Every structure is written in C-alpha cells, then in structure tokens.
Coordinates of C-alpha atoms and ligand atoms in Angstrom, one line a residue:
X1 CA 21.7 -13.7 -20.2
X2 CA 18.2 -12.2 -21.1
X3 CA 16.1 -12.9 -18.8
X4 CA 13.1 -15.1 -20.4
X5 CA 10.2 -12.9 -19.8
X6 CA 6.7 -14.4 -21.1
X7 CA 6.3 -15.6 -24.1
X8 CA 5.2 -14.7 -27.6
X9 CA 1.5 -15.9 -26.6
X10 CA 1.2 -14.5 -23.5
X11 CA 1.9 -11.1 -24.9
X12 CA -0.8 -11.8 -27.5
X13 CA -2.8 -13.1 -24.9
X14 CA -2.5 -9.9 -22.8
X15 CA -3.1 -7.3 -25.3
X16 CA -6.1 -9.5 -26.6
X17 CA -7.5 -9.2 -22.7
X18 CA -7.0 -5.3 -23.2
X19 CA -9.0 -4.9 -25.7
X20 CA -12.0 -6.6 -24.6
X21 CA -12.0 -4.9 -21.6
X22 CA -11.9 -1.8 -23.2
X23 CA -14.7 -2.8 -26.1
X24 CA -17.2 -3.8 -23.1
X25 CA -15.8 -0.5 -21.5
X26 CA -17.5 1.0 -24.4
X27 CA -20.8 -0.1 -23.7
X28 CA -21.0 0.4 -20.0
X29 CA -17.7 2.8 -18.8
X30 CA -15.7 0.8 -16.1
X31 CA -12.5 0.8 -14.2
X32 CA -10.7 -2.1 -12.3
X33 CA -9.2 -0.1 -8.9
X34 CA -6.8 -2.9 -7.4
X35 CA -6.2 -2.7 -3.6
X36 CA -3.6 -4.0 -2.6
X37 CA -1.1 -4.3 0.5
X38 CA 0.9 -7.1 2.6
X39 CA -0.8 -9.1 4.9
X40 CA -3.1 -7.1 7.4
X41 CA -2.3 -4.2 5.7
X42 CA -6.2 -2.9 6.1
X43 CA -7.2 -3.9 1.9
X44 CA -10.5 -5.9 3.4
X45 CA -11.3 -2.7 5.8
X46 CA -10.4 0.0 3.3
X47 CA -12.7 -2.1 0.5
X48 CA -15.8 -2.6 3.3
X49 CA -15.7 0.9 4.7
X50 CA -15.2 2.5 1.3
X51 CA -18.2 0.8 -0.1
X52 CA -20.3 1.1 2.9
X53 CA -19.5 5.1 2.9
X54 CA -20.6 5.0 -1.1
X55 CA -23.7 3.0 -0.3
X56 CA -25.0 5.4 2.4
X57 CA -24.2 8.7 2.0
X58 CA -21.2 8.3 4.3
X59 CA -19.5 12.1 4.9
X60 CA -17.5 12.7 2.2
X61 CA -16.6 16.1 1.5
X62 CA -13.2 15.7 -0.5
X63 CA -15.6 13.5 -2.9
X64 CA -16.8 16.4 -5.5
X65 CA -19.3 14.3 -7.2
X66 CA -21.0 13.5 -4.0
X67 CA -20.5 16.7 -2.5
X68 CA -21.9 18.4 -5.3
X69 CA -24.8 16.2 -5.2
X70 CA -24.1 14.9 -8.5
X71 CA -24.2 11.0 -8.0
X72 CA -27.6 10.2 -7.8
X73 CA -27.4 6.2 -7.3
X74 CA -25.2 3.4 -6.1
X75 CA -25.9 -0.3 -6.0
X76 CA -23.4 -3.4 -5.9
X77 CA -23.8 -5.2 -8.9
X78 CA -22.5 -8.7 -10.2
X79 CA -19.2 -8.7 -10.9
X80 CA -17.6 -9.5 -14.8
X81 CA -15.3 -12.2 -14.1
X82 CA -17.0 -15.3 -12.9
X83 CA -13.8 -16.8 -12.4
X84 CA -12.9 -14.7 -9.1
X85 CA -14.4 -15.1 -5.5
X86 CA -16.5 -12.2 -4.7
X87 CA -15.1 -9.9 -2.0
X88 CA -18.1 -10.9 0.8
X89 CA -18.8 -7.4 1.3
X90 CA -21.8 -8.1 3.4
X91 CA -19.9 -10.3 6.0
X92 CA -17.5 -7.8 6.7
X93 CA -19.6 -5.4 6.8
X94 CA -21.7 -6.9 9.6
X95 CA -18.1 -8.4 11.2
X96 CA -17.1 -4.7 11.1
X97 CA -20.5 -2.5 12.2
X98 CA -23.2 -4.9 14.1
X99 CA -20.4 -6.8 15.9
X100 CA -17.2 -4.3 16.4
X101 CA -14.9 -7.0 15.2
X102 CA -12.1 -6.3 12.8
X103 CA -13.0 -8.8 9.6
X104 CA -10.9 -12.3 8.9
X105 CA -7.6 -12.3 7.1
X106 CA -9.0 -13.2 3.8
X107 CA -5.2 -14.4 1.8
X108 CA -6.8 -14.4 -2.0
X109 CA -7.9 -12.7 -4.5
X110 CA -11.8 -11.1 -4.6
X111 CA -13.6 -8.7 -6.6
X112 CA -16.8 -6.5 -5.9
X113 CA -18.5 -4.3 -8.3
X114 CA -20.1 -1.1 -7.3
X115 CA -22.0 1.1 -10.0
X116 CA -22.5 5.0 -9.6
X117 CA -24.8 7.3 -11.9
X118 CA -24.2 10.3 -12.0
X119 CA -24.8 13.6 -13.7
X120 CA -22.0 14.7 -15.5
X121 CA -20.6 18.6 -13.9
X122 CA -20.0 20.0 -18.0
X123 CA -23.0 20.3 -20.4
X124 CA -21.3 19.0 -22.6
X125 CA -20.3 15.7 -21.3
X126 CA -24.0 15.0 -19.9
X127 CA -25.1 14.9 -24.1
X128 CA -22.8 12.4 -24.7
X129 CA -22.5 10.0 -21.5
X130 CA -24.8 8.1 -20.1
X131 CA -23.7 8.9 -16.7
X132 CA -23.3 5.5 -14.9
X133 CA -19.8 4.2 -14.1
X134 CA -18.9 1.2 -12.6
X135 CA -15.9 0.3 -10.5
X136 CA -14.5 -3.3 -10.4
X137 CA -12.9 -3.3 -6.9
X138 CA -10.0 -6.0 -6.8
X139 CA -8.4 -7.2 -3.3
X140 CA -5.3 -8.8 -4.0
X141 CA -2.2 -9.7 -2.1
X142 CA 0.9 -7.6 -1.9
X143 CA 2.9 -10.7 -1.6
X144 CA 1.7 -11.7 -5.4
X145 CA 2.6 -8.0 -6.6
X146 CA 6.1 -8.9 -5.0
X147 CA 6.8 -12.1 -7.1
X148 CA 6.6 -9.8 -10.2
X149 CA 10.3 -9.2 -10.4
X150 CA 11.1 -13.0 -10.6
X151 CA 10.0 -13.1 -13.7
X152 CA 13.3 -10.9 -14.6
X153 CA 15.1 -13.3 -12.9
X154 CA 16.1 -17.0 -13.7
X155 CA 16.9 -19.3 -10.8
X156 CA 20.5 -18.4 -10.6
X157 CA 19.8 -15.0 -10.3
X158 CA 17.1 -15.7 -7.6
X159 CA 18.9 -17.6 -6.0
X160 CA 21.7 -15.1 -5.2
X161 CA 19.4 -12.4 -4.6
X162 CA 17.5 -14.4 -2.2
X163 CA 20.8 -15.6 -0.3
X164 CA 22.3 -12.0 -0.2
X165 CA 19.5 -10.6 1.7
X166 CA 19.6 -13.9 3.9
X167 CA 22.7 -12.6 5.2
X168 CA 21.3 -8.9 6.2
X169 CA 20.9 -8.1 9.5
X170 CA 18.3 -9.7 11.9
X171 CA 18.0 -12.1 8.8
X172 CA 21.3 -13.4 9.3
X173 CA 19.9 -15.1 12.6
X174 CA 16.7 -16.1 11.0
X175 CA 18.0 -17.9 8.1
X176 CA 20.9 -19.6 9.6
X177 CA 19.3 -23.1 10.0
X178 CA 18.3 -22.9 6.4
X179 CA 22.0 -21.4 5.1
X180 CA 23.2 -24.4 6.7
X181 CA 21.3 -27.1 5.3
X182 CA 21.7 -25.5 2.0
X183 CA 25.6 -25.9 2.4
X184 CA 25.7 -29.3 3.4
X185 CA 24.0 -31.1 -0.2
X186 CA 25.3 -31.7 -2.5
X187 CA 23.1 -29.9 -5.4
X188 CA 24.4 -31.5 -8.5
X189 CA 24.0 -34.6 -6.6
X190 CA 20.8 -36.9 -8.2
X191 CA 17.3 -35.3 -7.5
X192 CA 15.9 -36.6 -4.3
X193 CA 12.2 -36.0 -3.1
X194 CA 12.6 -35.7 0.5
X195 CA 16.0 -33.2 -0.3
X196 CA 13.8 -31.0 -1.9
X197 CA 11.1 -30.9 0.6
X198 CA 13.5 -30.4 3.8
X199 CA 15.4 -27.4 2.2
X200 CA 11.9 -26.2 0.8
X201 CA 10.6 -26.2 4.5
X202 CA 13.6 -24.9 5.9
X203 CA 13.6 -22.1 3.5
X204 CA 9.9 -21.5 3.9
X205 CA 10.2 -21.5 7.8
X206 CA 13.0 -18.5 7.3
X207 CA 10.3 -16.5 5.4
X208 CA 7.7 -17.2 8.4
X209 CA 10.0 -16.4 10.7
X210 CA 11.0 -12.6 8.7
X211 CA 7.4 -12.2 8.5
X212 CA 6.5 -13.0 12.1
X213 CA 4.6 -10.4 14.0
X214 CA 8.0 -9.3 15.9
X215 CA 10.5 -8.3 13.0
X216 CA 7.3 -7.5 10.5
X217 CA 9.6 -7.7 7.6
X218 CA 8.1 -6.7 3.9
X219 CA 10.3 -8.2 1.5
X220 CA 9.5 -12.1 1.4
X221 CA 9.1 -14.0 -2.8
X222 CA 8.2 -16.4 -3.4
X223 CA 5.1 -14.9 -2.2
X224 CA 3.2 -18.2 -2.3
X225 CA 5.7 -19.9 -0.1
X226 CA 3.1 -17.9 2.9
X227 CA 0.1 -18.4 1.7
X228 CA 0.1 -21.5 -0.4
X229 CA -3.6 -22.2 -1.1
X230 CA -4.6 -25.0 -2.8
X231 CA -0.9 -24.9 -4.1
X232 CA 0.4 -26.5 -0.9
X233 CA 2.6 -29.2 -1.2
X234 CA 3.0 -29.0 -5.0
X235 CA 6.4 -29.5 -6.9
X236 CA 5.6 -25.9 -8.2
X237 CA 5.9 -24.9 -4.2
X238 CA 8.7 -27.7 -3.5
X239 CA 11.9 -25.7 -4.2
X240 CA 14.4 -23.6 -2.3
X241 CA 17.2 -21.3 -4.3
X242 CA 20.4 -22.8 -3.5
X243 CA 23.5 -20.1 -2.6
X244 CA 27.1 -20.9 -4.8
X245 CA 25.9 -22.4 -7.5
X246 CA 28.8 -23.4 -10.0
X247 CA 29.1 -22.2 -13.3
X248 CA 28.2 -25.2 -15.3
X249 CA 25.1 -26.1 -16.2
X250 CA 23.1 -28.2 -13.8
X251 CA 24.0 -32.1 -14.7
X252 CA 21.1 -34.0 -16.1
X253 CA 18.8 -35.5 -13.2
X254 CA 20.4 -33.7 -10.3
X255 CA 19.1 -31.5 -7.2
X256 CA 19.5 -28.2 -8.6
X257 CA 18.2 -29.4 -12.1
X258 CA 15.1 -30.5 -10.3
X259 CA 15.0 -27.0 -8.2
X260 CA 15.7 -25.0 -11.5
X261 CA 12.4 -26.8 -13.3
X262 CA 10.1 -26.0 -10.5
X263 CA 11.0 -22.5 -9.7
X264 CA 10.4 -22.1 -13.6
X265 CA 7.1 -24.0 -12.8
X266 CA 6.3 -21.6 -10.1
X267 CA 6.5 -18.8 -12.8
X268 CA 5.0 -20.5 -15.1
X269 CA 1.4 -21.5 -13.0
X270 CA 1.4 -18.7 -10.3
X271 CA 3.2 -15.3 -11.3
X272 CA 2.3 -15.5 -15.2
X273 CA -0.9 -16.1 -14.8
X274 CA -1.2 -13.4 -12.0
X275 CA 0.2 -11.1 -14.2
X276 CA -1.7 -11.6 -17.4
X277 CA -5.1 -12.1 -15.4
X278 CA -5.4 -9.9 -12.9
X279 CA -2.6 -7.2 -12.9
X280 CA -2.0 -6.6 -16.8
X281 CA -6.0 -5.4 -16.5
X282 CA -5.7 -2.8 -13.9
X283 CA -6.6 1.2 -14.5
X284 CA -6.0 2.5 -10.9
X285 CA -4.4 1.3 -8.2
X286 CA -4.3 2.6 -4.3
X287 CA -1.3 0.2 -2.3
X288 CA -2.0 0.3 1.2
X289 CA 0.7 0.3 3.9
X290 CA 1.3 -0.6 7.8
X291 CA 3.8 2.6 8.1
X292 CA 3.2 2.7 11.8
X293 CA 3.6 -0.9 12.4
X294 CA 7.2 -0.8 10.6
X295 CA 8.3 2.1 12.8
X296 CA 7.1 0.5 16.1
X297 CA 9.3 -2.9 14.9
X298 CA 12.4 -0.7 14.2
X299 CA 14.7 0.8 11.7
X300 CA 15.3 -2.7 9.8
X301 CA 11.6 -2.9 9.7
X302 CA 11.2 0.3 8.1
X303 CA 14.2 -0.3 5.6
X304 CA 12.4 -3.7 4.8
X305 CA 9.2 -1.8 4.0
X306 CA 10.9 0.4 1.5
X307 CA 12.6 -2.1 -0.3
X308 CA 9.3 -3.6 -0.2
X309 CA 7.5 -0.8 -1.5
X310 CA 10.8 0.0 -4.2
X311 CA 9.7 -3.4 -5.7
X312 CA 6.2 -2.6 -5.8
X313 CA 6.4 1.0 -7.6
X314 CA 9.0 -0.7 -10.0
X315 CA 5.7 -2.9 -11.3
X316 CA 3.4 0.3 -11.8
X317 CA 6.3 2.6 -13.0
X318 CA 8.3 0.5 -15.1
X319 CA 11.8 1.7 -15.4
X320 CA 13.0 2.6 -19.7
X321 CA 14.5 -1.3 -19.3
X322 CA 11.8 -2.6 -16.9
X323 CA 10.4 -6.0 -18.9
X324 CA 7.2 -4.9 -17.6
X325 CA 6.9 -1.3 -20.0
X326 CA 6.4 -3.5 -23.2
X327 CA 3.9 -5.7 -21.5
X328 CA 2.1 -3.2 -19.6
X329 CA 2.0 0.1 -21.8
X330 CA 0.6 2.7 -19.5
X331 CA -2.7 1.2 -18.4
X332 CA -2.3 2.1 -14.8
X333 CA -2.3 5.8 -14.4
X334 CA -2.5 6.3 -10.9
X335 CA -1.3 4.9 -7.7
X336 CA -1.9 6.1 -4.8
X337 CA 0.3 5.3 -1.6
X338 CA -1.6 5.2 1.8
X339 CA -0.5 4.5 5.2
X340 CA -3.4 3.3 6.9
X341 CA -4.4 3.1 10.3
X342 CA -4.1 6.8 11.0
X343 CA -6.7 6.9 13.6
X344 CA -4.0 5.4 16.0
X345 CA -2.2 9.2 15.7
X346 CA -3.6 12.5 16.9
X347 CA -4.4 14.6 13.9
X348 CA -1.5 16.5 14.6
X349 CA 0.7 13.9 13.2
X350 CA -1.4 12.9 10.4
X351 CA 0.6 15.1 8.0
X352 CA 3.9 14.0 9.9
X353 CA 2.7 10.4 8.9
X354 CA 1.9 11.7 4.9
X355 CA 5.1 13.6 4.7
X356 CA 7.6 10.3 6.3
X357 CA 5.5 8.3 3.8
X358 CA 6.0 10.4 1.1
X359 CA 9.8 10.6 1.3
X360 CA 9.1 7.0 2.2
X361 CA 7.9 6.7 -1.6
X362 CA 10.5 9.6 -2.8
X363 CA 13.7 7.6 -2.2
X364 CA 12.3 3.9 -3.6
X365 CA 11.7 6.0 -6.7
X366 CA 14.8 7.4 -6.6
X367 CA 16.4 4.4 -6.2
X368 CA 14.8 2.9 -9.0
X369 CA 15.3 6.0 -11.3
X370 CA 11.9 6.3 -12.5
X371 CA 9.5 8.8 -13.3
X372 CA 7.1 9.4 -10.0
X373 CA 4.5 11.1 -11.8
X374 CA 0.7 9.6 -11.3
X375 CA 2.3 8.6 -7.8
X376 CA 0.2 10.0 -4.6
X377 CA 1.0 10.0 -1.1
X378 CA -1.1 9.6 1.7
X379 CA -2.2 8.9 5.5
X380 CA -5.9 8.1 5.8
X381 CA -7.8 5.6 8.3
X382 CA -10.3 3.4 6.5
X383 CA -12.3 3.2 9.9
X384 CA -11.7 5.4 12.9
X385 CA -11.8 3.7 16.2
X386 CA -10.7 6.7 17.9
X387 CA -12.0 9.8 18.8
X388 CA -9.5 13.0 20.0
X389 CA -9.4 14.6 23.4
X390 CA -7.1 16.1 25.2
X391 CA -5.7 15.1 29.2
X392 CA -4.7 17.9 31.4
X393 CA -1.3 17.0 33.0
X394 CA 0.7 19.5 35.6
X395 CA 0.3 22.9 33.3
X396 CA -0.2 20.9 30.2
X397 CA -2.3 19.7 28.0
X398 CA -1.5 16.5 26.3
X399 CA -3.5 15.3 23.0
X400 CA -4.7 12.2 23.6
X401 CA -6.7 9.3 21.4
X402 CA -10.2 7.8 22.8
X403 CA -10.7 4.1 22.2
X404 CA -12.6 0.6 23.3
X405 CA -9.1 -1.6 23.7
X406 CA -9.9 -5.3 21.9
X407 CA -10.3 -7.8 24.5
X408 CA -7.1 -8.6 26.0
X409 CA -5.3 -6.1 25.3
X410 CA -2.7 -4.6 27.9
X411 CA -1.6 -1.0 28.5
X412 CA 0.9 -0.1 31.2
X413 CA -0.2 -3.8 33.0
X414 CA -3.7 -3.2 33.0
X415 CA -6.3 -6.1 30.8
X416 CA -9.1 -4.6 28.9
X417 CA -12.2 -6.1 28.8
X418 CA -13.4 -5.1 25.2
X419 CA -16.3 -2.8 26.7
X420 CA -14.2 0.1 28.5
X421 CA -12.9 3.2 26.9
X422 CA -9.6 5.0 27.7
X423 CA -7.6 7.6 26.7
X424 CA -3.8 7.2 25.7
X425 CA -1.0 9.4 24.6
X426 CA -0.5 7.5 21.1
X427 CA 3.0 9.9 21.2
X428 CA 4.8 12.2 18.1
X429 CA 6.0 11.7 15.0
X430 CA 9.1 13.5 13.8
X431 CA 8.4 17.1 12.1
X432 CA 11.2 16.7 9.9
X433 CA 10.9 13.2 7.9
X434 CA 14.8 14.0 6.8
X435 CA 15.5 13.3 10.8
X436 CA 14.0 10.5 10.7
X437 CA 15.5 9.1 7.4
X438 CA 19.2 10.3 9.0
X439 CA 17.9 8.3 12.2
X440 CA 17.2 6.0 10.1
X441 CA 20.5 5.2 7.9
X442 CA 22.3 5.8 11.1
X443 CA 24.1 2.6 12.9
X444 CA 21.6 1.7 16.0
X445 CA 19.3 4.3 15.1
X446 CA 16.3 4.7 17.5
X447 CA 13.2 5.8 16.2
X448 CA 9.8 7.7 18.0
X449 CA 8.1 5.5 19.9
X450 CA 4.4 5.4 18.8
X451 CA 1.8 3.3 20.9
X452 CA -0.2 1.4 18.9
X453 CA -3.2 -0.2 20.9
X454 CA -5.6 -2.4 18.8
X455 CA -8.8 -0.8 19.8
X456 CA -12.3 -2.1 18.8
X457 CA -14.0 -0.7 15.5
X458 CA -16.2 2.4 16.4
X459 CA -20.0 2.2 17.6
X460 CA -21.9 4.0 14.5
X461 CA -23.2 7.5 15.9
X462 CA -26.9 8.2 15.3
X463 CA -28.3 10.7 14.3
X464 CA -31.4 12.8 15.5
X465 CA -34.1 10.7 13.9
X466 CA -31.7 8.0 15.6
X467 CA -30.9 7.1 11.7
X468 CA -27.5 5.2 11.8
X469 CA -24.6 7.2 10.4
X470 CA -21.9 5.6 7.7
X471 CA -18.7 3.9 9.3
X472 CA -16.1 7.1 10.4
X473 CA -12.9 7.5 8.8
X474 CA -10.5 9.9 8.0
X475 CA -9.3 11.4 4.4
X476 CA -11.6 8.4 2.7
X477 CA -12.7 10.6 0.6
X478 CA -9.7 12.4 -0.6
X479 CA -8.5 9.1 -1.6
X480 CA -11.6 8.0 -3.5
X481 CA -11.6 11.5 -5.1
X482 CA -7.6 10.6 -6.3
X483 CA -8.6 7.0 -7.3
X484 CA -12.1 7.6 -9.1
X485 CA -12.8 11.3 -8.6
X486 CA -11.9 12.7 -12.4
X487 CA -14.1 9.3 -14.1
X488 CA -17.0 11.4 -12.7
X489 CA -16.2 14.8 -14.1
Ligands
LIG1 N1 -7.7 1.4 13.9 C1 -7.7 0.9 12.6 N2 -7.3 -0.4 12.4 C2 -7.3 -0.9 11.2 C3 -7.7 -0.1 10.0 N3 -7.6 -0.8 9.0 C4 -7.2 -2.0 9.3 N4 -7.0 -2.1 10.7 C5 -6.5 -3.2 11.5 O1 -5.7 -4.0 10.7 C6 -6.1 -5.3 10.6 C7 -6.0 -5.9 9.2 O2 -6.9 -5.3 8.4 P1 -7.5 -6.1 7.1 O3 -8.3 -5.1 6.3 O4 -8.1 -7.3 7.5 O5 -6.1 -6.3 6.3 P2 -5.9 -7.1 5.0 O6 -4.8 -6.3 4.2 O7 -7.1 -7.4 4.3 O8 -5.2 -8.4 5.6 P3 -5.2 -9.9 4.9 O9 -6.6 -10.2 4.5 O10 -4.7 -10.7 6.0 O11 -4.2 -9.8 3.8 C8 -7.6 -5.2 11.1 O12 -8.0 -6.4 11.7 C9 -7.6 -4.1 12.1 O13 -7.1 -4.5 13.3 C10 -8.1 1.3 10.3 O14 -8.5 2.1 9.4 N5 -8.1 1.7 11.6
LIG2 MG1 -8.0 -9.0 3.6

C-alpha cells in the first residue's frame, strides 16, 4: 500500500511557506541554521557559546569573515516567528559563564536571531548587497527529526518495525514486560480506555528504559512518547503499536481500530505540523552528536547511534523514492555532523574522533544509498572545560586533560568538591576507525575505554587590561565557517 504522505494542502501549504520566506529573504537576506541533536546532546551549549563567541569577538580564526575583519557588527535581534519560544540566550549564558554551571535541559523548540553586517570580500558583491545577514538559530529536538519516517509508515507498518527492534539485543530484556502485555489482549476486542492507557505506559516505560542513562540508546519514535509537553495524557499520545496484527481490517469499534486512529492522530497534530512548520523551512543544518557517550555505553550503543543518525540523514538527503524529495526540494544544502564534547579527549584524538565519526556517517549513507554530498563531518567542543598537560610517569610522558570535576563526581573513589582541579588520562581512541567498526560488528566486541568526567564549564581567562575573554572552544569556528561561512562571501 502507498504510504499516505501529507496531503494535497499541506504540500500547498508548504511551498506557500517557501516562498514567503524567501520574498522577506529578499528584503533583508536570512537563513534558518537548525541545531539539532538527541537529548543532552550539547544543541543549548553549542547555540550559547556560538553566539556569545559572535557577540564578542570570541577567537575565531577558521571564521574568514571575522578573521579578515570583514564583519563589522553583530546584535541579537527579534526573532520572525512569534509563534516559537525564544532560545533564552541570556540565561544560559550567565548559567554557563558567571556561574560555571552547565544550562537546563530545555526539551522544545526555540529560536534566536543574530544579525551580522559585513563588508562583502569581492567588489562586486559590496555594489549590490547591503551587507547585513541575519541568521535565524532554531534548537529543536532530535527526537522530533526521528518521527519523520512515520509518516512513511501506516500503523501496521509501525507497528512491526517497532516490535522487531523490541526484540534486539539488550532491548529484548527491556521490552519484555511490554511484549507481554501486548500478547495477552485481545486487539480486535471492543476499544477500552484503560487497555489503551496500560499498554501505552508499558510501551512508553520500554522507551524510558532504552533511553536511560546506562544503555543511552538513540533510536526511540514516537519521539513525543519522552517528552510529551502539553501533549501528555492526550488520545494522540494514548497508543502503543501492537505486534501480529491479522490481516483483516481492524473490526469496527475494537482496540486496534482505536490504536490505528490515534497513531494517525499523532501524525496528524505532532509530525505534520513539525514538518511543514519548522523543518520544511530550514537552509542549513549542523546535527550534533554524543559519539563519546555511545562508545563509553558499548557497541549496541554505538550501533543504536548509527541507526539513529541513518534515520536522520535519510530526512536531509532524501533517497530517489524518499517521500520527503517531493516535499522538500533541495532547501537544505548543508549538514554538518559534529561530535561534540571533544574537550573530554586530548587533541591527539580529536581527528581519531572526526575520522570514527565520519565513517560513522559513511556507512548510514551507504546504507541508505544516497548521495552524501553537502554532508560534513566533524569533532568540535562548543565550550572547553579542559585544558592539556602532560604527567610524567616512570620514562613516560602521558597526555593528560585539566579540569574542575562537577560536584560529586568520583574518579578512582575519590569525591570532588566542584572547586579543585585534576588531571586525568581521558585514554585513546583507535587510529584506524575500520578497527573499530570490525570491533564493532564483531560478537562481544570491546571497545577503547574513554573516561569521560563531567567537569565544570571553564573560568573565562582575562586578558591584560583584565578584559574578559569569549567562552573557549575548540574547531567553533570551522563549523560556523561550514554552516554560514560562504553567506558572507
Ligand atoms: N565538556 C563539555 N561538555 C559539554 C559540551 N556541550 C555540552 N556538554 C555537556 O552536555 C550536557 C548537555 O548539553 P546541552 O547543551 O544542555 O544539551 P541539549 O542537547 O540542549 O540537551 P536537551 O536540552 O536536554 O535536549 C551539558 O550539561 C554538559 O554537561 C562541551 O562542549 N564540552
Ligand atoms: Mg537544550
């Protein structure tokens, strides 16, 4: 069966949205950059530090337009769209820089706009523009990008997808109580309220459990069934997919009848209008990742990430059968892959972390069989909290990272207090990605160990005149040059 994509109007509707982007884009040149990432991936930290490296004069020498002292202003500005919260720049800022604290999970959508004006580098250009672009910074949830693909997939189809991967690996555990319930009702049985509700629940505490902070699995839709919102406990988010369901259609009235309608309903009042509102719009996109994270949780972790990040490049790089390519055209012309957090390796690995990620991206493309043009790769740290050193041990000198441990954290049995520094061997990443792919695919693969410590965000260094100095990162501005770079030429 087709899938039933969205309909006649919505297609109207989105290419109607184009175009008035595009006519105001005349007037006043803009471009919507999305950021976006699963939970805690670093989008609120990359979005704070990038702005707060724009706004003053942070060190950014990959940046040509700054580095060529080009870009002679930048301000914040109001935002277009009324309609979405504005990323609270200046709270995260302050959470981030006067008190050392990472910011709050923030679990929504936001948008800040940030303006630049800027000479243009050829003579020619500098007659004809007037030299101000703005950029309309949008923080969204991964978890929304990864509900895309259900709207390829009618409930059936979800439904079997959902309870095949139920019964892969460490998921086979988690999902048990939920498998089980599932099996015992009766689905063409008449709808019943509470039914619905316990299987929902069960099936929502599998995806908590996938998700918790042990197993850090990636791949979780419905993406809403996390972070509900003001969605919670509506029919639209009251519905589980139900494994072996029969050929014929669902009887009138029944269970699966009931679960059928809402999971259309979920479509149809949170993917659609994700889609047409906030994604169909986007020119540039940067999708941040937790690479180290995943390899720290194990091989199924890191599997769970690529699948993860397979279904995300499918919705930029639409496929020649994709039912995105009609919708989308080619509005988003770059994406850029970053791990984050790179600060937690010694710079010696930093390329070992771009090049895993970049095969990382190689084989979800491949496996999609799409073009990976417009696709960069890589490892950058929004914020450094660490600084490099190296320990002398026996005859040998070991690289080491400098950091203020968070409050509470334990290395090797000993607390931190939030105020002292020490040094720690953060440990190697593989030369070779392919090793680490073969470890990878291997039964009971073991992979590097990497010691991730959640240390403190940095103290801002002063300078001379004891002026305070932007927040510290690493390769921030080769990714703003990627995302933004050539909209300054
Ligand atoms: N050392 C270091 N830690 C980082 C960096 N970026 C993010 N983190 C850590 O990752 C955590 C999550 O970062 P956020 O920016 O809040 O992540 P998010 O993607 O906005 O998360 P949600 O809002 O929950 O979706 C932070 O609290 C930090 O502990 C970085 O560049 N360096
Ligand atoms: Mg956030």
């Amino acid at each position: 069966m087709p899938p039933s994509l969205t309909s006649f109007t919505d297609d109207a509707r989105i290419a109607l949205d184009n175009i008035a982007d595009r006519a105001s884009g005349l007037v006043h040149p803009a471009i919507r950059l999305g950021v976006t990432g699963l939970s805690r991936a670093g989008k609120t930290v990359f979005i704070s530090s990038l702005v707060h490296n724009l706004l003053n004069g942070g060190r950014l020498p990959l940046f040509e337009a700054l580095r060529s002292g080009r870009v002679s202003a930048v301000r914040l500005e109001p935002q277009p769209d009324d309609a979405i919260p504005r990323f609270q720049y200046e709270d995260h800022i302050q959470a981030l820089v006067r008190d050392r604290v990472w910011p709050d999970s923030t679990r929504a959508i936001s948008e800040l706009r940030i303006t630049l004006d800027y000479q243009s580098a050829s003579g020619w250009n500098r007659m004809f523009s007037r030299g101000r672009l703005s950029i309309d910074i949008v923080d969204y949830p991964g978890e929304w990008l990864l509900d895309l693909p259900l709207l390829a997939q009618d409930f059936r189809a979800f439904s079997e997808n959902t309870a095949a991967l139920a019964e892969t690996g460490i998921r086979r555990e988690l999902s048990r109580e939920w498998l089980a319930l599932a099996s015992s009702i009766d689905m063409d049985a008449p709808a019943d309220e509470m039914t619905a509700r316990r299987l929902s629940e069960s099936f929502a505490a599998y995806l908590r459990a996938c998700k918790d902070d042990e197993r850090s699995l990636s791949t979780l839709p419905p993406g809403r069934f996390l972070m509900p919102g003001d969605l919670e406990g509506s029919p639209a988010l009251t519905f589980a997919p139900l494994p072996n369901i029969p050929d014929a259609k669902a009887p009138k009235g029944s269970l699966r009848a009931m679960m059928e309608r809402r999971y259309d309903a979920y479509k149809n009042v949170v993917v659609k209008p994700f889609f047409r509102e906030h994604f169909a719009r986007l020119d540039r996109q940067i999708v941040l990742i937790d690479a180290l994270q995943a390899i720290n949780r194990g091989p199924e972790a890191v599997q769970d990430l690529e699948r993860a990040l397979t279904d995300v490049l499918a919705c930029f790089r639409p496929g020649h059968n994709s039912f995105f390519s009609a919708l989308l055209g080619r509005r988003i012309d770059k994406v850029l892959v970053a791990a984050t957090k790179a600060d937690h390796l010694h710079h010696e690995s930093h390329d070992r972390l771009e090049r895993l990620t970049g095969r990382l991206v190689d084989r979800a493309i491949q496996r999609i069989g799409m073009a990976g043009a417009g696709i960069e790769v890589m490892a950058i740290a929004s914020v450094r909290a660490t600084r490099e050193a190296t320990v002398k041990e026996g005859n040998q000198l070991l690289p080491v990272i400098v950091g203020t441990p968070m409050a509470g954290e334990t290395i090797d049995g000993e607390r931190f207090d939030g105020e002292r520094k020490t040094a720690i061997f953060p440990g190697d990443l593989p030369e070779d990605p392919e090793a680490f792919f073969q470890k990878l695919d291997a039964p009971k693969a073991e992979l590097p160990e990497i010691n991730v410590v959640r240390f403190r965000p940095p103290a801002l260094e002063e300078t001379n005149g004891g002026l305070k100095l932007s927040v510290p990162h690493i390769r921030l501005d080769r990714a703003m040059q990627f995302l933004f770079g050539d909209r300054l030429a």
